[in-house]
Each structure stands twice: as C-alpha cells, then as structure tokens.
C-alpha cells in the first residue's frame, strides 16, 4: 500500500466508520486502498504534467536555471498533491 492508500485508510477509520467496517468485513478494504492509491498516483502524475506544461516548466528552463526549475516543480508537485488529497482521499 502506498502513501495515498495509507491516507485513505486513516481517513476512513476516523471519519467514515461505516464504510471502513463494511470494507473490512467484506474483505474489500485492501483492494479499495490499492485502487485508490493507483488512481491517486496516476492523477497526481497527470496534474504535474499538465501544470508544468501550462507554466512552461520544462527541460529548457532546467538547463537555463536549475534552481528555479526545482522550486517551480516542487510548487507544482505540492499543489497537485493537495488536489489529489481533496478530490480522491477525502471525498
């Protein structure tokens, strides 16, 4: 189970007791968490790619100013993670 799967599990335990218990009793919890993790990871990658493209954070910038590229990519990654967490993990 990856980062997003663990986050989803914690969220279900704390806020969605009924769903968590149902998934646990029907032995679907592991597959649910694996699916969420896979979807969230793919969505994060897609968002990062789209944002970087929109903001012209590309290999050319990396060659010209590596520190700026790193800063901007970190910012993009953080924003993408927030979107994924809010849309897929805490639904």
C-alpha positions as a printed NumPy array, in Angstrom:
array([[  0.   ,   0.   ,   0.   ],
       [  1.339,   3.396,  -0.938],
       [  1.115,   6.862,   0.515],
       [ -2.369,   7.598,  -0.77 ],
       [ -3.709,   4.208,   0.295],
       [ -2.497,   4.792,   3.851],
       [ -4.009,   8.273,   3.891],
       [ -7.348,   6.91 ,   2.674],
       [ -7.318,   4.159,   5.291],
       [ -6.676,   6.669,   8.071],
       [ -9.458,   8.917,   6.753],
       [-11.93 ,   6.029,   6.632],
       [-11.023,   4.938,  10.153],
       [-11.506,   8.419,  11.58 ],
       [-14.442,   9.792,   9.613],
       [-16.223,   7.021,   7.692],
       [-16.609,   4.274,  10.282],
       [-19.468,   2.548,   8.487],
       [-17.707,   2.347,   5.147],
       [-14.468,   1.262,   6.797],
       [-16.228,  -1.522,   8.725],
       [-18.121,  -2.646,   5.613],
       [-14.954,  -2.825,   3.503],
       [-13.136,  -4.628,   6.304],
       [-15.908,  -7.2  ,   6.885],
       [-16.363,  -7.914,   3.172],
       [-12.585,  -8.228,   2.724],
       [-12.596,  -5.43 ,   0.163],
       [-10.532,  -2.941,   2.14 ],
       [ -7.16 ,  -3.938,   0.67 ],
       [ -8.398,  -3.819,  -2.904],
       [-10.158,  -0.494,  -2.271],
       [ -7.   ,   1.044,  -0.831],
       [ -4.848,  -0.333,  -3.647],
       [ -7.255,   1.064,  -6.229],
       [ -7.336,   4.49 ,  -4.547],
       [ -3.547,   4.529,  -4.338],
       [ -3.182,   3.645,  -8.025],
       [ -5.775,   6.195,  -9.177],
       [ -4.356,   8.943,  -6.965],
       [ -0.804,   8.344,  -8.149],
       [ -1.84 ,   8.434, -11.81 ],
       [ -3.933,  11.564, -11.257],
       [ -1.03 ,  13.261,  -9.475],
       [  1.312,  12.487, -12.379],
       [ -1.217,  13.832, -14.871],
       [ -1.735,  17.035, -12.888],
       [  2.008,  17.604, -12.567],
       [  2.473,  17.12 , -16.295],
       [ -0.382,  19.477, -17.172],
       [  0.637,  22.193, -14.711],
       [  4.284,  22.064, -15.775],
       [  3.247,  22.373, -19.399],
       [  0.905,  25.296, -18.683],
       [  3.549,  27.126, -16.67 ],
       [  6.437,  26.415, -19.082],
       [  8.403,  24.464, -16.519],
       [ 10.344,  22.313, -18.956],
       [ 13.777,  20.964, -19.819],
       [ 14.807,  24.286, -21.342],
       [ 14.191,  26.053, -18.024],
       [ 16.054,  23.251, -16.27 ],
       [ 19.104,  23.875, -18.48 ],
       [ 18.955,  27.652, -18.049],
       [ 18.167,  27.902, -14.325],
       [ 18.132,  24.619, -12.443],
       [ 17.273,  26.141,  -9.049],
       [ 14.233,  27.948, -10.426],
       [ 13.145,  24.745, -12.154],
       [ 13.414,  22.792,  -8.88 ],
       [ 11.491,  25.457,  -6.951],
       [  8.725,  25.616,  -9.518],
       [  8.46 ,  21.825,  -9.84 ],
       [  8.246,  21.464,  -6.046],
       [  5.463,  24.039,  -6.026],
       [  3.631,  22.183,  -8.794],
       [  4.017,  18.844,  -7.002],
       [  2.69 ,  20.278,  -3.752],
       [ -0.355,  21.766,  -5.484],
       [ -1.014,  18.513,  -7.355],
       [ -0.842,  16.541,  -4.11 ],
       [ -3.33 ,  18.89 ,  -2.44 ],
       [ -5.761,  18.466,  -5.323],
       [ -5.437,  14.673,  -5.239],
       [ -5.92 ,  14.536,  -1.479],
       [ -9.   ,  16.752,  -1.56 ],
       [-10.622,  15.09 ,  -4.562],
       [ -9.807,  11.397,  -4.06 ],
       [ -8.769,  10.775,  -0.482],
       [-11.123,  12.986,   1.499],
       [-14.306,  12.554,  -0.503]])
